């Protein structure tokens, strides 16, 4: 279980409109206790509606500030209701249950970084830029959005001067990815967060870069690929001593819940990493958007909310 995984009630001590449809929330422990450590790229779960509505938001403050956490929340009219709940009902003085932090978007040490952000995808990039700056690494940021008014935290990124390129779509069009990423740069790591259309375009533009150069974080599941195996299989829970059958069209998580085995979950879409589970034996079929290609190929862990099995039996550390 990742560090800081237990749930805590925090009080909202700040709420600022930082762009059209984007609020920045500042949260602190009501007793003034220090908050858990976190690193750039981390996110937390907000447990809303008594824990029935769970949503993930990136931490975008300063990791060395143990007294407060900051989140940026975009109101998404076509979303699943979490952001609407935050915008309408979470105000200064309110207490909110928070779980985490958790990080599947770690900033790997490097001499040079290229950051690409689209819209609210700027939130995990903000502390990464600060960390790159503190490490005296070379870096550049390309930040796109619908309009300047819709782009959050502009003042914070523009203070870095010519290392930042801000491109509002209504003024200049889409980010020129062919120009930004067309020539591979060995030794440079690319970090990208934003809408799925941007991530897919960046992945295509980085196809010729050295393996491991590109790191992305998704807010929504990738388009599903044709599964190689949707037949029934067994899952042995080694620590629980229980074996369950997982039927076609059923998730491991659903089978475990039906057997009374409790597992911490959140998105159930393979994007948040809450249900990450160690694989002790067997070969999983990965269908998540959390693990990169190398992590999936290692087959040492999986997201059981969407993953299945390529072998007749999986043994999990549950």
PDB file of C-alpha atoms in Angstrom:
ATOM      1  CA  UNK A   1       0.000   0.000   0.000  1.00  0.00           C
ATOM      2  CA  UNK A   2       1.488   3.377  -0.942  1.00  0.00           C
ATOM      3  CA  UNK A   3       2.565   5.749   1.810  1.00  0.00           C
ATOM      4  CA  UNK A   4      -0.163   8.109   3.035  1.00  0.00           C
ATOM      5  CA  UNK A   5      -2.918   5.863   1.661  1.00  0.00           C
ATOM      6  CA  UNK A   6      -5.237   6.163   4.638  1.00  0.00           C
ATOM      7  CA  UNK A   7      -8.090   8.665   4.616  1.00  0.00           C
ATOM      8  CA  UNK A   8      -8.075  11.965   6.543  1.00  0.00           C
ATOM      9  CA  UNK A   9     -10.477  14.885   6.902  1.00  0.00           C
ATOM     10  CA  UNK A  10      -9.004  18.191   5.730  1.00  0.00           C
ATOM     11  CA  UNK A  11     -10.488  21.657   5.949  1.00  0.00           C
ATOM     12  CA  UNK A  12     -10.685  23.953   2.932  1.00  0.00           C
ATOM     13  CA  UNK A  13      -8.743  27.099   3.821  1.00  0.00           C
ATOM     14  CA  UNK A  14      -8.566  28.716   0.395  1.00  0.00           C
ATOM     15  CA  UNK A  15     -10.610  28.794  -2.793  1.00  0.00           C
ATOM     16  CA  UNK A  16      -9.481  30.918  -5.765  1.00  0.00           C
ATOM     17  CA  UNK A  17     -10.897  31.157  -9.271  1.00  0.00           C
ATOM     18  CA  UNK A  18      -7.714  30.722 -11.277  1.00  0.00           C
ATOM     19  CA  UNK A  19      -9.320  30.536 -14.740  1.00  0.00           C
ATOM     20  CA  UNK A  20     -12.712  30.125 -16.358  1.00  0.00           C
ATOM     21  CA  UNK A  21     -14.249  26.967 -14.828  1.00  0.00           C
ATOM     22  CA  UNK A  22     -11.129  26.273 -12.733  1.00  0.00           C
ATOM     23  CA  UNK A  23     -10.888  26.720  -8.966  1.00  0.00           C
ATOM     24  CA  UNK A  24      -7.777  26.173  -6.867  1.00  0.00           C
ATOM     25  CA  UNK A  25      -8.528  24.689  -3.449  1.00  0.00           C
ATOM     26  CA  UNK A  26      -6.124  24.908  -0.518  1.00  0.00           C
ATOM     27  CA  UNK A  27      -6.611  22.271   2.162  1.00  0.00           C
ATOM     28  CA  UNK A  28      -5.052  21.842   5.610  1.00  0.00           C
ATOM     29  CA  UNK A  29      -5.292  19.527   8.588  1.00  0.00           C
ATOM     30  CA  UNK A  30      -7.848  21.059  11.009  1.00  0.00           C
ATOM     31  CA  UNK A  31      -5.522  20.394  13.967  1.00  0.00           C
ATOM     32  CA  UNK A  32      -2.509  21.857  12.183  1.00  0.00           C
ATOM     33  CA  UNK A  33      -0.748  18.498  11.887  1.00  0.00           C
ATOM     34  CA  UNK A  34       1.785  18.072   9.073  1.00  0.00           C
ATOM     35  CA  UNK A  35       0.471  16.449   5.924  1.00  0.00           C
ATOM     36  CA  UNK A  36       2.177  13.422   4.328  1.00  0.00           C
ATOM     37  CA  UNK A  37       5.132  13.867   2.008  1.00  0.00           C
ATOM     38  CA  UNK A  38       4.464  13.881  -1.718  1.00  0.00           C
ATOM     39  CA  UNK A  39       6.470  14.260  -4.897  1.00  0.00           C
ATOM     40  CA  UNK A  40       5.741  16.066  -8.180  1.00  0.00           C
ATOM     41  CA  UNK A  41       3.135  14.190 -10.218  1.00  0.00           C
ATOM     42  CA  UNK A  42       1.197  12.930  -7.174  1.00  0.00           C
ATOM     43  CA  UNK A  43      -2.564  13.062  -6.847  1.00  0.00           C
ATOM     44  CA  UNK A  44      -5.092  12.555  -4.067  1.00  0.00           C
ATOM     45  CA  UNK A  45      -8.641  11.219  -3.945  1.00  0.00           C
ATOM     46  CA  UNK A  46     -11.452  13.473  -2.787  1.00  0.00           C
ATOM     47  CA  UNK A  47     -14.202  11.377  -1.191  1.00  0.00           C
ATOM     48  CA  UNK A  48     -17.389  13.337  -1.808  1.00  0.00           C
ATOM     49  CA  UNK A  49     -21.014  12.610  -0.971  1.00  0.00           C
ATOM     50  CA  UNK A  50     -20.034  10.570   2.061  1.00  0.00           C
ATOM     51  CA  UNK A  51     -17.466   8.610   0.080  1.00  0.00           C
ATOM     52  CA  UNK A  52     -19.860   7.479  -2.645  1.00  0.00           C
ATOM     53  CA  UNK A  53     -18.287   9.881  -5.167  1.00  0.00           C
ATOM     54  CA  UNK A  54     -14.504   9.540  -5.426  1.00  0.00           C
ATOM     55  CA  UNK A  55     -12.435  11.682  -7.775  1.00  0.00           C
ATOM     56  CA  UNK A  56      -8.699  12.176  -8.303  1.00  0.00           C
ATOM     57  CA  UNK A  57      -6.989  15.566  -8.519  1.00  0.00           C
ATOM     58  CA  UNK A  58      -3.304  16.373  -8.951  1.00  0.00           C
ATOM     59  CA  UNK A  59      -1.419  18.159  -6.196  1.00  0.00           C
ATOM     60  CA  UNK A  60      -0.134  21.416  -7.660  1.00  0.00           C
ATOM     61  CA  UNK A  61       1.384  23.239  -4.697  1.00  0.00           C
ATOM     62  CA  UNK A  62       4.865  22.966  -3.188  1.00  0.00           C
ATOM     63  CA  UNK A  63       5.915  19.462  -2.053  1.00  0.00           C
ATOM     64  CA  UNK A  64       8.007  20.928   0.773  1.00  0.00           C
ATOM     65  CA  UNK A  65       4.933  22.658   2.256  1.00  0.00           C
ATOM     66  CA  UNK A  66       3.760  20.098   4.813  1.00  0.00           C
ATOM     67  CA  UNK A  67       0.959  22.356   6.111  1.00  0.00           C
ATOM     68  CA  UNK A  68      -1.216  22.684   3.024  1.00  0.00           C
ATOM     69  CA  UNK A  69      -2.151  20.953  -0.190  1.00  0.00           C
ATOM     70  CA  UNK A  70      -3.379  22.719  -3.315  1.00  0.00           C
ATOM     71  CA  UNK A  71      -5.576  21.219  -6.034  1.00  0.00           C
ATOM     72  CA  UNK A  72      -6.840  22.631  -9.317  1.00  0.00           C
ATOM     73  CA  UNK A  73     -10.341  21.484 -10.277  1.00  0.00           C
ATOM     74  CA  UNK A  74     -11.861  22.025 -13.712  1.00  0.00           C
ATOM     75  CA  UNK A  75     -15.655  22.120 -13.878  1.00  0.00           C
ATOM     76  CA  UNK A  76     -16.447  19.610 -16.623  1.00  0.00           C
ATOM     77  CA  UNK A  77     -20.096  19.854 -17.731  1.00  0.00           C
ATOM     78  CA  UNK A  78     -19.817  16.544 -19.575  1.00  0.00           C
ATOM     79  CA  UNK A  79     -17.977  14.789 -16.744  1.00  0.00           C
ATOM     80  CA  UNK A  80     -19.180  12.299 -14.139  1.00  0.00           C
ATOM     81  CA  UNK A  81     -20.301  14.857 -11.559  1.00  0.00           C
ATOM     82  CA  UNK A  82     -17.291  15.122  -9.249  1.00  0.00           C
ATOM     83  CA  UNK A  83     -16.004  18.467 -10.500  1.00  0.00           C
ATOM     84  CA  UNK A  84     -19.550  19.902 -10.520  1.00  0.00           C
ATOM     85  CA  UNK A  85     -19.918  18.850  -6.885  1.00  0.00           C
ATOM     86  CA  UNK A  86     -16.638  20.585  -5.973  1.00  0.00           C
ATOM     87  CA  UNK A  87     -17.526  23.803  -7.784  1.00  0.00           C
ATOM     88  CA  UNK A  88     -21.054  23.993  -6.388  1.00  0.00           C
ATOM     89  CA  UNK A  89     -20.663  22.724  -2.860  1.00  0.00           C
ATOM     90  CA  UNK A  90     -17.071  22.829  -1.550  1.00  0.00           C
ATOM     91  CA  UNK A  91     -16.287  26.137   0.103  1.00  0.00           C
ATOM     92  CA  UNK A  92     -13.844  27.648   2.595  1.00  0.00           C
ATOM     93  CA  UNK A  93     -14.392  26.093   6.011  1.00  0.00           C
ATOM     94  CA  UNK A  94     -15.795  22.831   4.673  1.00  0.00           C
ATOM     95  CA  UNK A  95     -14.245  19.515   5.645  1.00  0.00           C
ATOM     96  CA  UNK A  96     -13.483  17.029   2.900  1.00  0.00           C
ATOM     97  CA  UNK A  97     -12.291  13.444   3.225  1.00  0.00           C
ATOM     98  CA  UNK A  98      -9.023  12.990   1.326  1.00  0.00           C
ATOM     99  CA  UNK A  99      -7.093   9.805   0.558  1.00  0.00           C
ATOM    100  CA  UNK A 100      -3.496   9.633  -0.619  1.00  0.00           C
ATOM    101  CA  UNK A 101      -1.186  10.925  -1.913  1.00  0.00           C
ATOM    102  CA  UNK A 102      -0.320   8.439  -4.651  1.00  0.00           C
ATOM    103  CA  UNK A 103       2.069   8.895  -7.575  1.00  0.00           C
ATOM    104  CA  UNK A 104       2.115   7.073 -10.922  1.00  0.00           C
ATOM    105  CA  UNK A 105       3.552  10.082 -12.756  1.00  0.00           C
ATOM    106  CA  UNK A 106       6.919  10.393 -11.028  1.00  0.00           C
ATOM    107  CA  UNK A 107       9.444  12.950 -12.226  1.00  0.00           C
ATOM    108  CA  UNK A 108      12.526  10.907 -13.154  1.00  0.00           C
ATOM    109  CA  UNK A 109      15.845  12.746 -12.616  1.00  0.00           C
ATOM    110  CA  UNK A 110      17.216  14.080 -15.908  1.00  0.00           C
ATOM    111  CA  UNK A 111      19.420  16.850 -17.253  1.00  0.00           C
ATOM    112  CA  UNK A 112      16.711  18.141 -19.625  1.00  0.00           C
ATOM    113  CA  UNK A 113      12.911  18.128 -19.643  1.00  0.00           C
ATOM    114  CA  UNK A 114      10.270  19.043 -22.166  1.00  0.00           C
ATOM    115  CA  UNK A 115       6.870  19.638 -20.563  1.00  0.00           C
ATOM    116  CA  UNK A 116       3.681  19.666 -22.653  1.00  0.00           C
ATOM    117  CA  UNK A 117       0.411  20.593 -20.944  1.00  0.00           C
ATOM    118  CA  UNK A 118      -3.109  20.968 -22.248  1.00  0.00           C
ATOM    119  CA  UNK A 119      -5.756  22.744 -20.197  1.00  0.00           C
ATOM    120  CA  UNK A 120      -6.092  21.444 -16.638  1.00  0.00           C
ATOM    121  CA  UNK A 121      -3.164  19.125 -17.426  1.00  0.00           C
ATOM    122  CA  UNK A 122      -0.951  21.969 -16.225  1.00  0.00           C
ATOM    123  CA  UNK A 123      -1.651  20.984 -12.592  1.00  0.00           C
ATOM    124  CA  UNK A 124       0.812  18.065 -12.179  1.00  0.00           C
ATOM    125  CA  UNK A 125       3.338  19.911 -14.342  1.00  0.00           C
ATOM    126  CA  UNK A 126       3.586  22.922 -11.997  1.00  0.00           C
ATOM    127  CA  UNK A 127       5.528  21.163  -9.194  1.00  0.00           C
ATOM    128  CA  UNK A 128       7.608  19.339 -11.829  1.00  0.00           C
ATOM    129  CA  UNK A 129       8.795  22.655 -13.228  1.00  0.00           C
ATOM    130  CA  UNK A 130       9.688  23.858  -9.740  1.00  0.00           C
ATOM    131  CA  UNK A 131      11.619  20.624  -9.105  1.00  0.00           C
ATOM    132  CA  UNK A 132      13.469  20.901 -12.426  1.00  0.00           C
ATOM    133  CA  UNK A 133      14.343  24.487 -11.593  1.00  0.00           C
ATOM    134  CA  UNK A 134      15.612  23.519  -8.147  1.00  0.00           C
ATOM    135  CA  UNK A 135      17.759  20.768  -9.686  1.00  0.00           C
ATOM    136  CA  UNK A 136      19.290  23.215 -12.220  1.00  0.00           C
ATOM    137  CA  UNK A 137      17.958  21.062 -15.051  1.00  0.00           C
ATOM    138  CA  UNK A 138      17.252  22.522 -18.471  1.00  0.00           C
ATOM    139  CA  UNK A 139      13.558  22.629 -19.283  1.00  0.00           C
ATOM    140  CA  UNK A 140      10.882  24.123 -21.487  1.00  0.00           C
ATOM    141  CA  UNK A 141       7.094  24.197 -21.166  1.00  0.00           C
ATOM    142  CA  UNK A 142       4.580  24.270 -24.007  1.00  0.00           C
ATOM    143  CA  UNK A 143       1.141  25.059 -22.595  1.00  0.00           C
ATOM    144  CA  UNK A 144      -1.998  25.031 -24.730  1.00  0.00           C
ATOM    145  CA  UNK A 145      -5.618  25.776 -23.944  1.00  0.00           C
ATOM    146  CA  UNK A 146      -8.898  26.943 -25.421  1.00  0.00           C
ATOM    147  CA  UNK A 147      -8.227  30.598 -24.570  1.00  0.00           C
ATOM    148  CA  UNK A 148      -6.052  32.612 -22.204  1.00  0.00           C
ATOM    149  CA  UNK A 149      -9.037  33.094 -19.910  1.00  0.00           C
ATOM    150  CA  UNK A 150      -9.485  29.310 -19.684  1.00  0.00           C
ATOM    151  CA  UNK A 151      -5.815  28.525 -18.915  1.00  0.00           C
ATOM    152  CA  UNK A 152      -5.198  28.045 -15.192  1.00  0.00           C
ATOM    153  CA  UNK A 153      -2.133  29.286 -13.290  1.00  0.00           C
ATOM    154  CA  UNK A 154      -0.908  31.415 -16.218  1.00  0.00           C
ATOM    155  CA  UNK A 155       0.769  33.935 -13.937  1.00  0.00           C
ATOM    156  CA  UNK A 156       2.758  31.214 -12.221  1.00  0.00           C
ATOM    157  CA  UNK A 157       4.162  29.748 -15.424  1.00  0.00           C
ATOM    158  CA  UNK A 158       4.734  33.021 -17.267  1.00  0.00           C
ATOM    159  CA  UNK A 159       7.091  34.247 -14.568  1.00  0.00           C
ATOM    160  CA  UNK A 160       9.639  31.777 -15.962  1.00  0.00           C
ATOM    161  CA  UNK A 161       9.973  33.923 -19.073  1.00  0.00           C
ATOM    162  CA  UNK A 162      11.008  32.589 -22.456  1.00  0.00           C
ATOM    163  CA  UNK A 163      11.266  28.988 -21.244  1.00  0.00           C
ATOM    164  CA  UNK A 164       7.472  28.944 -21.365  1.00  0.00           C
ATOM    165  CA  UNK A 165       5.412  29.009 -24.560  1.00  0.00           C
ATOM    166  CA  UNK A 166       1.730  29.771 -23.970  1.00  0.00           C
ATOM    167  CA  UNK A 167      -0.521  28.984 -26.922  1.00  0.00           C
ATOM    168  CA  UNK A 168      -4.252  29.792 -26.625  1.00  0.00           C
ATOM    169  CA  UNK A 169      -6.053  27.894 -29.372  1.00  0.00           C
ATOM    170  CA  UNK A 170      -8.435  30.750 -30.224  1.00  0.00           C
ATOM    171  CA  UNK A 171      -5.445  32.989 -30.965  1.00  0.00           C
ATOM    172  CA  UNK A 172      -2.754  30.679 -32.369  1.00  0.00           C
ATOM    173  CA  UNK A 173      -4.283  27.268 -33.005  1.00  0.00           C
ATOM    174  CA  UNK A 174      -3.111  23.928 -31.677  1.00  0.00           C
ATOM    175  CA  UNK A 175       0.312  23.278 -30.182  1.00  0.00           C
ATOM    176  CA  UNK A 176       2.806  22.702 -33.047  1.00  0.00           C
ATOM    177  CA  UNK A 177       3.795  19.215 -31.933  1.00  0.00           C
ATOM    178  CA  UNK A 178       5.729  18.410 -35.110  1.00  0.00           C
ATOM    179  CA  UNK A 179       7.935  21.406 -34.404  1.00  0.00           C
ATOM    180  CA  UNK A 180       8.182  20.721 -30.664  1.00  0.00           C
ATOM    181  CA  UNK A 181       8.769  16.956 -30.839  1.00  0.00           C
ATOM    182  CA  UNK A 182       9.728  16.279 -34.453  1.00  0.00           C
ATOM    183  CA  UNK A 183      13.428  15.797 -33.716  1.00  0.00           C
ATOM    184  CA  UNK A 184      14.268  13.270 -30.962  1.00  0.00           C
ATOM    185  CA  UNK A 185      16.519  14.656 -28.254  1.00  0.00           C
ATOM    186  CA  UNK A 186      18.456  11.887 -26.439  1.00  0.00           C
ATOM    187  CA  UNK A 187      18.779  12.615 -22.738  1.00  0.00           C
ATOM    188  CA  UNK A 188      15.588  14.705 -22.682  1.00  0.00           C
ATOM    189  CA  UNK A 189      12.474  13.423 -20.917  1.00  0.00           C
ATOM    190  CA  UNK A 190       9.046  14.481 -22.170  1.00  0.00           C
ATOM    191  CA  UNK A 191       6.222  14.869 -19.652  1.00  0.00           C
ATOM    192  CA  UNK A 192       2.707  15.422 -20.946  1.00  0.00           C
ATOM    193  CA  UNK A 193      -0.699  15.760 -19.319  1.00  0.00           C
ATOM    194  CA  UNK A 194      -3.965  16.915 -20.848  1.00  0.00           C
ATOM    195  CA  UNK A 195      -6.930  15.730 -22.885  1.00  0.00           C
ATOM    196  CA  UNK A 196      -6.751  12.381 -24.637  1.00  0.00           C
ATOM    197  CA  UNK A 197      -6.480  13.986 -28.075  1.00  0.00           C
ATOM    198  CA  UNK A 198      -3.290  15.756 -27.005  1.00  0.00           C
ATOM    199  CA  UNK A 199      -1.809  12.640 -25.390  1.00  0.00           C
ATOM    200  CA  UNK A 200      -2.405  10.547 -28.507  1.00  0.00           C
ATOM    201  CA  UNK A 201      -0.840  13.222 -30.707  1.00  0.00           C
ATOM    202  CA  UNK A 202       2.190  13.506 -28.416  1.00  0.00           C
ATOM    203  CA  UNK A 203       2.602   9.714 -28.315  1.00  0.00           C
ATOM    204  CA  UNK A 204       2.577   9.649 -32.106  1.00  0.00           C
ATOM    205  CA  UNK A 205       5.055  12.543 -32.300  1.00  0.00           C
ATOM    206  CA  UNK A 206       7.409  10.784 -29.863  1.00  0.00           C
ATOM    207  CA  UNK A 207       7.342   7.427 -31.665  1.00  0.00           C
ATOM    208  CA  UNK A 208      10.934   7.893 -32.875  1.00  0.00           C
ATOM    209  CA  UNK A 209      12.270   9.057 -29.499  1.00  0.00           C
ATOM    210  CA  UNK A 210      14.401   6.679 -27.381  1.00  0.00           C
ATOM    211  CA  UNK A 211      12.319   4.228 -25.297  1.00  0.00           C
ATOM    212  CA  UNK A 212      11.367   5.659 -21.939  1.00  0.00           C
ATOM    213  CA  UNK A 213      11.569   9.277 -23.094  1.00  0.00           C
ATOM    214  CA  UNK A 214       7.840   9.974 -22.871  1.00  0.00           C
ATOM    215  CA  UNK A 215       5.809  10.029 -19.658  1.00  0.00           C
ATOM    216  CA  UNK A 216       2.080  10.785 -19.731  1.00  0.00           C
ATOM    217  CA  UNK A 217      -0.781  10.960 -17.273  1.00  0.00           C
ATOM    218  CA  UNK A 218      -4.343  10.369 -18.373  1.00  0.00           C
ATOM    219  CA  UNK A 219      -7.561  11.801 -16.947  1.00  0.00           C
ATOM    220  CA  UNK A 220      -9.656   9.276 -18.872  1.00  0.00           C
ATOM    221  CA  UNK A 221      -9.149   5.657 -19.984  1.00  0.00           C
ATOM    222  CA  UNK A 222      -7.444   4.989 -23.287  1.00  0.00           C
ATOM    223  CA  UNK A 223      -9.538   3.709 -26.152  1.00  0.00           C
ATOM    224  CA  UNK A 224      -9.975  -0.013 -25.434  1.00  0.00           C
ATOM    225  CA  UNK A 225      -7.895  -2.380 -27.514  1.00  0.00           C
ATOM    226  CA  UNK A 226      -9.181  -5.698 -28.809  1.00  0.00           C
ATOM    227  CA  UNK A 227      -8.712  -8.074 -25.856  1.00  0.00           C
ATOM    228  CA  UNK A 228      -6.640 -11.165 -26.489  1.00  0.00           C
ATOM    229  CA  UNK A 229      -8.409 -13.263 -23.880  1.00  0.00           C
ATOM    230  CA  UNK A 230     -11.856 -12.794 -22.381  1.00  0.00           C
ATOM    231  CA  UNK A 231     -12.366 -16.354 -21.140  1.00  0.00           C
ATOM    232  CA  UNK A 232     -12.838 -17.456 -17.536  1.00  0.00           C
ATOM    233  CA  UNK A 233      -9.812 -17.820 -15.241  1.00  0.00           C
ATOM    234  CA  UNK A 234      -8.948 -18.336 -11.575  1.00  0.00           C
ATOM    235  CA  UNK A 235      -7.475 -15.838  -9.139  1.00  0.00           C
ATOM    236  CA  UNK A 236      -5.776 -17.101  -5.999  1.00  0.00           C
ATOM    237  CA  UNK A 237      -5.517 -14.535  -3.226  1.00  0.00           C
ATOM    238  CA  UNK A 238      -2.365 -15.736  -1.522  1.00  0.00           C
ATOM    239  CA  UNK A 239      -2.665 -13.868   1.773  1.00  0.00           C
ATOM    240  CA  UNK A 240      -6.404 -14.471   2.107  1.00  0.00           C
ATOM    241  CA  UNK A 241      -6.204 -18.132   1.145  1.00  0.00           C
ATOM    242  CA  UNK A 242      -9.199 -17.707  -1.144  1.00  0.00           C
ATOM    243  CA  UNK A 243      -9.518 -18.639  -4.822  1.00  0.00           C
ATOM    244  CA  UNK A 244     -12.209 -17.061  -6.984  1.00  0.00           C
ATOM    245  CA  UNK A 245     -13.435 -17.713 -10.510  1.00  0.00           C
ATOM    246  CA  UNK A 246     -13.534 -14.698 -12.837  1.00  0.00           C
ATOM    247  CA  UNK A 247     -16.041 -15.156 -15.622  1.00  0.00           C
ATOM    248  CA  UNK A 248     -16.072 -13.698 -19.137  1.00  0.00           C
ATOM    249  CA  UNK A 249     -17.058 -10.058 -19.027  1.00  0.00           C
ATOM    250  CA  UNK A 250     -16.413  -9.897 -15.268  1.00  0.00           C
ATOM    251  CA  UNK A 251     -13.579  -7.956 -13.688  1.00  0.00           C
ATOM    252  CA  UNK A 252     -11.256  -9.384 -11.058  1.00  0.00           C
ATOM    253  CA  UNK A 253     -12.470  -6.651  -8.741  1.00  0.00           C
ATOM    254  CA  UNK A 254     -16.098  -7.679  -9.200  1.00  0.00           C
ATOM    255  CA  UNK A 255     -15.271 -11.326  -8.522  1.00  0.00           C
ATOM    256  CA  UNK A 256     -13.327 -10.426  -5.383  1.00  0.00           C
ATOM    257  CA  UNK A 257     -16.113  -8.233  -4.046  1.00  0.00           C
ATOM    258  CA  UNK A 258     -18.630 -11.000  -4.665  1.00  0.00           C
ATOM    259  CA  UNK A 259     -16.402 -13.318  -2.596  1.00  0.00           C
ATOM    260  CA  UNK A 260     -16.278 -10.802   0.246  1.00  0.00           C
ATOM    261  CA  UNK A 261     -12.636  -9.773  -0.274  1.00  0.00           C
ATOM    262  CA  UNK A 262     -12.239  -6.057   0.335  1.00  0.00           C
ATOM    263  CA  UNK A 263      -9.953  -4.118  -1.996  1.00  0.00           C
ATOM    264  CA  UNK A 264      -9.382  -0.365  -1.977  1.00  0.00           C
ATOM    265  CA  UNK A 265     -10.682   1.079  -5.262  1.00  0.00           C
ATOM    266  CA  UNK A 266     -11.608   4.411  -6.726  1.00  0.00           C
ATOM    267  CA  UNK A 267     -12.062   5.084 -10.451  1.00  0.00           C
ATOM    268  CA  UNK A 268     -12.652   1.451 -11.541  1.00  0.00           C
ATOM    269  CA  UNK A 269     -11.526   2.568 -15.011  1.00  0.00           C
ATOM    270  CA  UNK A 270      -7.813   1.783 -14.800  1.00  0.00           C
ATOM    271  CA  UNK A 271      -6.599   5.384 -14.532  1.00  0.00           C
ATOM    272  CA  UNK A 272      -6.026   6.186 -10.842  1.00  0.00           C
ATOM    273  CA  UNK A 273      -3.835   3.320  -9.604  1.00  0.00           C
ATOM    274  CA  UNK A 274      -5.728   2.821  -6.339  1.00  0.00           C
ATOM    275  CA  UNK A 275      -6.256  -0.902  -6.897  1.00  0.00           C
ATOM    276  CA  UNK A 276      -2.676  -1.680  -7.954  1.00  0.00           C
ATOM    277  CA  UNK A 277      -1.935  -5.243  -6.826  1.00  0.00           C
ATOM    278  CA  UNK A 278       1.236  -7.338  -6.853  1.00  0.00           C
ATOM    279  CA  UNK A 279       1.218 -10.336  -9.174  1.00  0.00           C
ATOM    280  CA  UNK A 280       2.948 -13.375  -7.614  1.00  0.00           C
ATOM    281  CA  UNK A 281       2.360 -15.878 -10.410  1.00  0.00           C
ATOM    282  CA  UNK A 282       0.679 -16.028 -13.808  1.00  0.00           C
ATOM    283  CA  UNK A 283       0.610 -13.455 -16.597  1.00  0.00           C
ATOM    284  CA  UNK A 284      -1.900 -10.607 -16.442  1.00  0.00           C
ATOM    285  CA  UNK A 285      -3.527  -8.939 -19.406  1.00  0.00           C
ATOM    286  CA  UNK A 286      -3.112  -5.225 -18.752  1.00  0.00           C
ATOM    287  CA  UNK A 287      -5.950  -2.937 -19.759  1.00  0.00           C
ATOM    288  CA  UNK A 288      -5.086   0.066 -17.611  1.00  0.00           C
ATOM    289  CA  UNK A 289      -3.828   3.536 -18.479  1.00  0.00           C
ATOM    290  CA  UNK A 290      -1.463   3.759 -15.486  1.00  0.00           C
ATOM    291  CA  UNK A 291       1.469   1.427 -16.120  1.00  0.00           C
ATOM    292  CA  UNK A 292       3.852   2.212 -18.960  1.00  0.00           C
ATOM    293  CA  UNK A 293       4.981  -0.409 -21.482  1.00  0.00           C
ATOM    294  CA  UNK A 294       7.998  -1.480 -19.439  1.00  0.00           C
ATOM    295  CA  UNK A 295       5.957  -1.798 -16.245  1.00  0.00           C
ATOM    296  CA  UNK A 296       3.307  -3.827 -18.030  1.00  0.00           C
ATOM    297  CA  UNK A 297       5.916  -6.074 -19.624  1.00  0.00           C
ATOM    298  CA  UNK A 298       7.413  -6.775 -16.167  1.00  0.00           C
ATOM    299  CA  UNK A 299       4.070  -8.306 -15.060  1.00  0.00           C
ATOM    300  CA  UNK A 300       4.856  -7.706 -11.404  1.00  0.00           C
ATOM    301  CA  UNK A 301       1.699  -5.712 -10.709  1.00  0.00           C
ATOM    302  CA  UNK A 302      -1.659  -4.939 -12.306  1.00  0.00           C
ATOM    303  CA  UNK A 303      -4.808  -2.842 -11.927  1.00  0.00           C
ATOM    304  CA  UNK A 304      -7.451  -5.381 -11.010  1.00  0.00           C
ATOM    305  CA  UNK A 305     -10.376  -3.087 -11.802  1.00  0.00           C
ATOM    306  CA  UNK A 306      -9.823  -3.600 -15.549  1.00  0.00           C
ATOM    307  CA  UNK A 307      -7.018  -6.163 -16.024  1.00  0.00           C
ATOM    308  CA  UNK A 308      -7.621  -9.820 -16.785  1.00  0.00           C
ATOM    309  CA  UNK A 309      -5.383 -12.878 -17.297  1.00  0.00           C
ATOM    310  CA  UNK A 310      -3.431 -14.365 -20.171  1.00  0.00           C
ATOM    311  CA  UNK A 311      -2.950 -17.587 -18.205  1.00  0.00           C
ATOM    312  CA  UNK A 312      -5.624 -19.864 -16.680  1.00  0.00           C
ATOM    313  CA  UNK A 313      -4.607 -18.767 -13.183  1.00  0.00           C
ATOM    314  CA  UNK A 314      -3.276 -15.645 -11.486  1.00  0.00           C
ATOM    315  CA  UNK A 315      -1.846 -15.508  -7.975  1.00  0.00           C
ATOM    316  CA  UNK A 316      -2.191 -12.082  -6.388  1.00  0.00           C
ATOM    317  CA  UNK A 317      -0.818 -10.597  -3.182  1.00  0.00           C
ATOM    318  CA  UNK A 318      -4.213 -10.142  -1.565  1.00  0.00           C
TER     319      UNK A 318
END
